[in-house]
Short mmCIF file of C-alpha atoms in Angstrom, two decimals:
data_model
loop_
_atom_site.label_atom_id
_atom_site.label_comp_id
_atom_site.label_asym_id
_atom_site.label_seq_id
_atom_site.Cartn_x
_atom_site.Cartn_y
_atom_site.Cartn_z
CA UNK A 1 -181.66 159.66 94.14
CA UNK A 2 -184.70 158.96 96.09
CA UNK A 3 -187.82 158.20 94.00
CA UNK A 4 -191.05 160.26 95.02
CA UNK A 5 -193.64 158.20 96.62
CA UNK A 6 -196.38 155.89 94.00
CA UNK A 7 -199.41 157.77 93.51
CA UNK A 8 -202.42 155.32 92.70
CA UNK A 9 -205.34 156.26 91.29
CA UNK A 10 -208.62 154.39 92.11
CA UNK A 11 -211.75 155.55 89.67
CA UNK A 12 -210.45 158.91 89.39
CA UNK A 13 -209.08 159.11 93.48
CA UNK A 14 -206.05 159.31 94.86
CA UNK A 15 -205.67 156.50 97.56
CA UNK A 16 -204.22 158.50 100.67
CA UNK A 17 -204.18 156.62 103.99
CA UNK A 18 -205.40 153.51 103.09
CA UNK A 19 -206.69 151.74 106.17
CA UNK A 20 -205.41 147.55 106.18
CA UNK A 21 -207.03 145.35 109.47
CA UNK A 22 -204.62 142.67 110.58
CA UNK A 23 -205.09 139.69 113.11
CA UNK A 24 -205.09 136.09 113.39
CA UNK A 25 -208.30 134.66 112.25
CA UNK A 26 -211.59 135.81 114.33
CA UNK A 27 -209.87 137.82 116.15
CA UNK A 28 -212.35 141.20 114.84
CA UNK A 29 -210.83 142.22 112.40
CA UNK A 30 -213.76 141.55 110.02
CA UNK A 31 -215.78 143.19 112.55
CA UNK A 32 -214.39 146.80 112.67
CA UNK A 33 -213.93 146.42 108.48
CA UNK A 34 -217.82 146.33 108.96
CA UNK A 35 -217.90 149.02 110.81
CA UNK A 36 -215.92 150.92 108.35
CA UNK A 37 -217.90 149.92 104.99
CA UNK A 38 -220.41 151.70 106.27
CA UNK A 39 -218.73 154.54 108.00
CA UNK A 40 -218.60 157.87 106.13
CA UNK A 41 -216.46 158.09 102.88
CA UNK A 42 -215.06 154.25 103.25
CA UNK A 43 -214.57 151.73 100.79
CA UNK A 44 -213.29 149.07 102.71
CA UNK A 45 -213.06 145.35 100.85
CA UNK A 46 -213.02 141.83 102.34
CA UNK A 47 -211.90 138.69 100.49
CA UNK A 48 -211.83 140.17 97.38
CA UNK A 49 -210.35 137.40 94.53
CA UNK A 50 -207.53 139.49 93.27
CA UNK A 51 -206.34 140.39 97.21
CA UNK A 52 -207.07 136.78 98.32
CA UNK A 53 -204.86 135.15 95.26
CA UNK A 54 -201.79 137.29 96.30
CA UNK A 55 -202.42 136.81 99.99
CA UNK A 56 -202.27 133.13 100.22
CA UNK A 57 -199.77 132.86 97.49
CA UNK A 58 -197.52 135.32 99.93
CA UNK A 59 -198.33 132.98 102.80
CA UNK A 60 -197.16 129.71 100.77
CA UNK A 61 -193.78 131.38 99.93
CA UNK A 62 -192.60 133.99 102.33
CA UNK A 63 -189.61 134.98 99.64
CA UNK A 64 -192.45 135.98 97.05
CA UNK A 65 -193.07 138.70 99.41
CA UNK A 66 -189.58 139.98 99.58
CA UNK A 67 -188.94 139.93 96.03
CA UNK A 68 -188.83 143.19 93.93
CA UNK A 69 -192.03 142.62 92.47
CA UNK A 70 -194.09 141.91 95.39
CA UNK A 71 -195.08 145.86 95.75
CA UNK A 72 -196.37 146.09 92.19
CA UNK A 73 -198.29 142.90 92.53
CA UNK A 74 -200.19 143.73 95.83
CA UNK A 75 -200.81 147.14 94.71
CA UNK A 76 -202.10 146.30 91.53
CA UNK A 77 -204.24 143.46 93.17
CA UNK A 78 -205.82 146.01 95.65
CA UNK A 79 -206.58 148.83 92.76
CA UNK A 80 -208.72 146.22 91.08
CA UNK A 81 -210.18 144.84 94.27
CA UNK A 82 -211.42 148.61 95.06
CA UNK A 83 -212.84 149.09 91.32
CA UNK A 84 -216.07 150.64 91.70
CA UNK A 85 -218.09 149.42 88.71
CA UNK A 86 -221.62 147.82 87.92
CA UNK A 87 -222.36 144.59 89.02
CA UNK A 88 -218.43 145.03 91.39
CA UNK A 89 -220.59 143.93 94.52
CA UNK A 90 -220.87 140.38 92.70
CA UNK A 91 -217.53 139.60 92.68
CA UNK A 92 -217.39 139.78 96.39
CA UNK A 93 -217.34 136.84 99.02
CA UNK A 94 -220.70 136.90 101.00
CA UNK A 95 -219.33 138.60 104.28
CA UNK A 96 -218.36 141.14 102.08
CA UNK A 97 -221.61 142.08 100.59
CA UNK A 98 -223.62 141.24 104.00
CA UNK A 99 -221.27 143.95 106.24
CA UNK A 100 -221.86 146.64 103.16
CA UNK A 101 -225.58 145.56 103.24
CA UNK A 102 -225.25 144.53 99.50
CA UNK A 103 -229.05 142.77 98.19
CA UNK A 104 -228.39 143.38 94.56
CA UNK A 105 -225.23 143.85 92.36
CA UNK A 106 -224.55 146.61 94.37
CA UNK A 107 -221.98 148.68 93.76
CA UNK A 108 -221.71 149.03 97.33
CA UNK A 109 -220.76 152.65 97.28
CA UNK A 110 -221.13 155.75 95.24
CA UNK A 111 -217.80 156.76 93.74
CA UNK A 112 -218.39 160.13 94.47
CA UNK A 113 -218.58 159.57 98.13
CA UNK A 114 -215.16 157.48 98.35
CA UNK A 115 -212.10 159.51 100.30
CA UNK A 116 -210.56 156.78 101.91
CA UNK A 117 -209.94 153.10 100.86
CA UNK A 118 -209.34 149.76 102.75
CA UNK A 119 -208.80 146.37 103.50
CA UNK A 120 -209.79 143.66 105.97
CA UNK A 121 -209.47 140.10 103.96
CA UNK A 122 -208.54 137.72 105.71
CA UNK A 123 -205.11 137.04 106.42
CA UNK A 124 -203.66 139.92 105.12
CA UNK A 125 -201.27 139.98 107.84
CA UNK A 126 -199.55 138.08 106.11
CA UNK A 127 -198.70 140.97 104.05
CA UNK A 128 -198.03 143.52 106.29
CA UNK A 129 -194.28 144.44 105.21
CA UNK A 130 -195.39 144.54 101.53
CA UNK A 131 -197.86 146.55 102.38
CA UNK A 132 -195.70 149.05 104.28
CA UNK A 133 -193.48 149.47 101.56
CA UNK A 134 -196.65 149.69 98.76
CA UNK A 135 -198.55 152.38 100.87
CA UNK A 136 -195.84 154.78 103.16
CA UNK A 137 -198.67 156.49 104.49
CA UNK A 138 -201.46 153.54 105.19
CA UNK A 139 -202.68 152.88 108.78
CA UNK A 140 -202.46 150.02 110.16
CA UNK A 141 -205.46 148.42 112.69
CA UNK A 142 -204.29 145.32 114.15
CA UNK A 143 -206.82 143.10 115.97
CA UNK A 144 -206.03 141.29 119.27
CA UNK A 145 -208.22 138.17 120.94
CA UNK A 146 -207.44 135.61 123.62
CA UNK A 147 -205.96 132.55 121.82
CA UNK A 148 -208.25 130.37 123.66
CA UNK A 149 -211.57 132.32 122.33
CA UNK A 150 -209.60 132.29 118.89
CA UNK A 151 -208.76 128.43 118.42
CA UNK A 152 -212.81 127.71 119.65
CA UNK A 153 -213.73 130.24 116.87
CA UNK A 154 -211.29 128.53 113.85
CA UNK A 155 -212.92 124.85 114.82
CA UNK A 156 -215.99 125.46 114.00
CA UNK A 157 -214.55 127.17 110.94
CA UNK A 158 -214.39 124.83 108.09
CA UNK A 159 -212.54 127.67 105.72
CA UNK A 160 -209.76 128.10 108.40
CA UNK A 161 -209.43 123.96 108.95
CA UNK A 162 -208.97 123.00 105.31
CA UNK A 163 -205.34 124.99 105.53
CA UNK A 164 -204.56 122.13 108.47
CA UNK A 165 -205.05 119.43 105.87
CA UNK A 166 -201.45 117.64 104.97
CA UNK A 167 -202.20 117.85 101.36
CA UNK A 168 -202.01 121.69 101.77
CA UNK A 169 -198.27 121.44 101.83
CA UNK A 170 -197.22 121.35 98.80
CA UNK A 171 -193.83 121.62 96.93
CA UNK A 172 -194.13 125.23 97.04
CA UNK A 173 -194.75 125.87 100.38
CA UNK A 174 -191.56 127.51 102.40
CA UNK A 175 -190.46 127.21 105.75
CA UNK A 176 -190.80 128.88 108.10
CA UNK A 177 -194.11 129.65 107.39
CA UNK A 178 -195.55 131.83 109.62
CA UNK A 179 -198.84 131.24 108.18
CA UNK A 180 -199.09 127.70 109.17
CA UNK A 181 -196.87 128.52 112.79
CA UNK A 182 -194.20 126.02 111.84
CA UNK A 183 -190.36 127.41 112.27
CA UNK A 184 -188.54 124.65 110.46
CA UNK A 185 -188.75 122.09 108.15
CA UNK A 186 -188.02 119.43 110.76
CA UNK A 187 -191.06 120.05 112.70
CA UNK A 188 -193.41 119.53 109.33
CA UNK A 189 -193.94 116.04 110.27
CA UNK A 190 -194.61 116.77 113.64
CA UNK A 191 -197.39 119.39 112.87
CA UNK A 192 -199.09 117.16 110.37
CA UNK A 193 -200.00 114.34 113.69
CA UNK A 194 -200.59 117.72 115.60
CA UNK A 195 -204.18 117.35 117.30
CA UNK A 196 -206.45 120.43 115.04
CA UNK A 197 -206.43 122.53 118.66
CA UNK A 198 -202.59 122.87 118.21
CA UNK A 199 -202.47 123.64 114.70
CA UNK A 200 -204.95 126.33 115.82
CA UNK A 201 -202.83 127.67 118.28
CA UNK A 202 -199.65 127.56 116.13
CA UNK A 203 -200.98 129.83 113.95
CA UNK A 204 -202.46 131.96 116.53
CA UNK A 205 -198.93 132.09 118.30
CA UNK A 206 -197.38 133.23 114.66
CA UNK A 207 -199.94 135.78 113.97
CA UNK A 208 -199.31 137.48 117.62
CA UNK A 209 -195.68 137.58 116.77
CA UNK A 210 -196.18 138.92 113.58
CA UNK A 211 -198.27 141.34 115.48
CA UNK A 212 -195.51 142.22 117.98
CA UNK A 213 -193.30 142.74 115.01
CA UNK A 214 -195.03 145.03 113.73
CA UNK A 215 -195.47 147.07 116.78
CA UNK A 216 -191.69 147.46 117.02
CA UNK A 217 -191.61 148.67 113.31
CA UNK A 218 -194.12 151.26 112.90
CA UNK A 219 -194.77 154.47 114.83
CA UNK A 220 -197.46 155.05 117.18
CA UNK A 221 -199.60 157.61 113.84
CA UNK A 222 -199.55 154.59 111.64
CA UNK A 223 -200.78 151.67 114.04
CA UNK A 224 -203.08 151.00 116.80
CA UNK A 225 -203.64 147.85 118.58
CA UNK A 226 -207.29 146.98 119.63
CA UNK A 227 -208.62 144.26 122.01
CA UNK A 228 -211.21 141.76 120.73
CA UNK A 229 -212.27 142.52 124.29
CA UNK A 230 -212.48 146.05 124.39
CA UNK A 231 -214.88 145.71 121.07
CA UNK A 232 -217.18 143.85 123.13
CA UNK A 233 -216.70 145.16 126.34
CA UNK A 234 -216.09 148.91 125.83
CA UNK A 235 -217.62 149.66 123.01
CA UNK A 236 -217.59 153.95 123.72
CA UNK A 237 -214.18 153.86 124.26
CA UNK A 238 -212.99 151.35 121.31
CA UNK A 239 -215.12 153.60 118.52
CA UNK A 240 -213.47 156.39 120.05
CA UNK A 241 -210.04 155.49 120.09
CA UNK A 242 -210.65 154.32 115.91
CA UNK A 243 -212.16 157.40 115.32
CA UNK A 244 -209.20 159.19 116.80
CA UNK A 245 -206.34 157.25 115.09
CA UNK A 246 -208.18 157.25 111.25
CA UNK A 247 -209.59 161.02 111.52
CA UNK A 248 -212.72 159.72 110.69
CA UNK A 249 -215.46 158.96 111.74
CA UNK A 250 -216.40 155.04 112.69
CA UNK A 251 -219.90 153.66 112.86
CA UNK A 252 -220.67 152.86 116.57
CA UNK A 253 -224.06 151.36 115.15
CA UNK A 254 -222.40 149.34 112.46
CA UNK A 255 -219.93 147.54 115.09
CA UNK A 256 -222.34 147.08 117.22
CA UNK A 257 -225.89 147.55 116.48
CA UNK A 258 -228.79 149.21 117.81
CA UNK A 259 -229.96 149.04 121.05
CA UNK A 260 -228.53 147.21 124.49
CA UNK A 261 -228.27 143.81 122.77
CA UNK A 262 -225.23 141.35 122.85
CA UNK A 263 -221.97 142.56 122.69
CA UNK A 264 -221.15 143.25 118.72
CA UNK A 265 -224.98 143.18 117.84
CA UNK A 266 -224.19 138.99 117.85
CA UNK A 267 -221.76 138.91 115.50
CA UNK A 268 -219.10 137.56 117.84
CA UNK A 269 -218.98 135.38 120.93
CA UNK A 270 -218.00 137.17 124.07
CA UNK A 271 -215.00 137.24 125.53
CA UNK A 272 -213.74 133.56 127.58
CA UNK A 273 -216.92 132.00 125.63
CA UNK A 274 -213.87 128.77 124.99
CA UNK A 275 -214.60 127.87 128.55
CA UNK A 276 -217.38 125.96 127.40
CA UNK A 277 -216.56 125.79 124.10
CA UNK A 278 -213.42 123.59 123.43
CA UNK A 279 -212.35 120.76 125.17
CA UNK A 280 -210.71 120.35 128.71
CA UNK A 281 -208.16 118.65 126.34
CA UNK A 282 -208.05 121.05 123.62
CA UNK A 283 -208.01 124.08 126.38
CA UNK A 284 -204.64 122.37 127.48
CA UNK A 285 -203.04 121.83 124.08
CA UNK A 286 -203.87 125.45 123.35
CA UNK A 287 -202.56 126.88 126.71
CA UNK A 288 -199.24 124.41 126.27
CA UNK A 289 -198.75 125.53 122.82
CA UNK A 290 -198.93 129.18 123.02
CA UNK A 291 -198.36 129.53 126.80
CA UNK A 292 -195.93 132.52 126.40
CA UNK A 293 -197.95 134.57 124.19
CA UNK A 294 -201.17 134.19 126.12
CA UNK A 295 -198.54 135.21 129.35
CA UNK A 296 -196.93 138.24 127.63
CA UNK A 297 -200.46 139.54 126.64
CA UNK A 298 -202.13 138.63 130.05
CA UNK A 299 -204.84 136.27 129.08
CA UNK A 300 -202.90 133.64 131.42
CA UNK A 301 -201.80 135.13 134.85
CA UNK A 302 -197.39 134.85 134.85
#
């Protein structure tokens, strides 16, 4: 006998259509959760401790996710995460409380205004088939960027380039790991005198296919794909298409900010920005490394 479908209860709410942001790292994805923490009846989190625990501890060992616990544990780690209580707002990382304009303790919503809940921590990618099976009915926003502008973004990230340090592998990390973009055990010792670029792009490759997975798996109602460069470049048409796919309605003003400034209000670089960013050297590790991807999704001409 089929089971009905969990019900879970968030400060007295039902969480229906919870909205999860997926992409490799920088690729916007903490940019349109902005957009929806302050967008109408949202309560969207973003690195949240109890999410961020389960996310990386997915990401070490891919078989955690597939065990028959893994549904319980997310769940349970996103119905704290979206607690709305005194003093919440503290608990959050910085990005967090600076896209939900947080100066206090916050909370950084009124529980009576809540209808729909959400997440955009980082790397939850990573957990996309738990989260499928936790939530039947979530949408799914998943976040698109040219590898290039991507691997310039994660160098000068020092939170993304402490997971390229050898001692990060530990006993319990698995392979594959899709999280660090390396298919086999054999090719650990090879990644660790990988050049930073290439780690970079490694994990951009593995979050694109992860992506493309994804695409195949779920209909067109519960996922749309959005451009990093449509976010910059189109912003009328990107706020639109959200707007459509979540039946809400999505902060133009949030994403993007008042006025004819920079693309994003300056929150992101614009689009081909690595030209003078990385390396000649770096540009052609990247470009070696993840050559197909960057083909199939036409940032490199075939």
């Amino acid at each position: 006998m089929r089971l009905p479908p969990h019900i879970l209860v968030v400060n007295g709410i039902k969480v229906r259509r919870p909205v999860f942001l997926l992409g490799a790292p920088h690729s916007g994805a903490d940019l349109v959760g902005r957009a929806l923490k302050r967008s109408p009846g949202f309560h969207v989190t973003m690195g949240r401790a109890s999410v961020a625990h389960v996310v990386y501890a997915f990401a070490r060992k891919p078989s955690i996710a597939e065990s028959s616990g893994a549904v319980r544990v997310l769940r349970d780690a996103l119905a704290e995460s979206w607690q709305v209580l005194p003093g919440s707002c503290g608990r959050c990382a910085e990005p967090c409380r600076e896209a939900g304009g947080v100066t206090a303790g916050g909370p950084c919503v009124a529980p009576g205004s809540v209808t729909r809940f959400g997440d955009a921590s980082p790397d939850l990618l990573y957990c996309a088939p738990v989260l499928q099976r936790a939530f039947p009915d979530a949408r799914f926003v998943q976040l698109i960027r040219d590898g290039r502008d991507v691997v310039a973004d994660m160098l000068d990230d020092p939170a993304c380039l402490t997971w390229f340090k050898p001692a990060m592998l530990t006993g319990q990390t698995e392979f594959p790991n899709a999280f660090l973009g390396v298919n086999r055990d054999e090719h650990v010792e090879k990644w660790k005198g990988m050049p930073v670029a290439g780690k970079c792009a490694l994990r951009w490759r593995s979050a694109v296919r992860l992506n493309a997975a994804l695409r195949r798996d779920l209909p067109e109602e519960r996922l749309l794909t959005v451009r990093y460069e449509d976010l910059a470049l189109q912003p009328a048409r990107t706020v639109a298409a959200l707007t459509d796919f979540l039946g809400s309605r999505v902060s133009k003003v949030a994403l993007y900010g008042g006025g004819d400034g920079p693309p994003l209000g300056g929150r992101g670089a614009e689009p081909g920005a690595w030209r003078t960013r990385l390396r000649p050297a770096d540009a052609t590790l990247v470009e070696k490394v993840a050559r197909q991807e960057l083909m199939r999704l036409g940032y490199l001409p075939s």
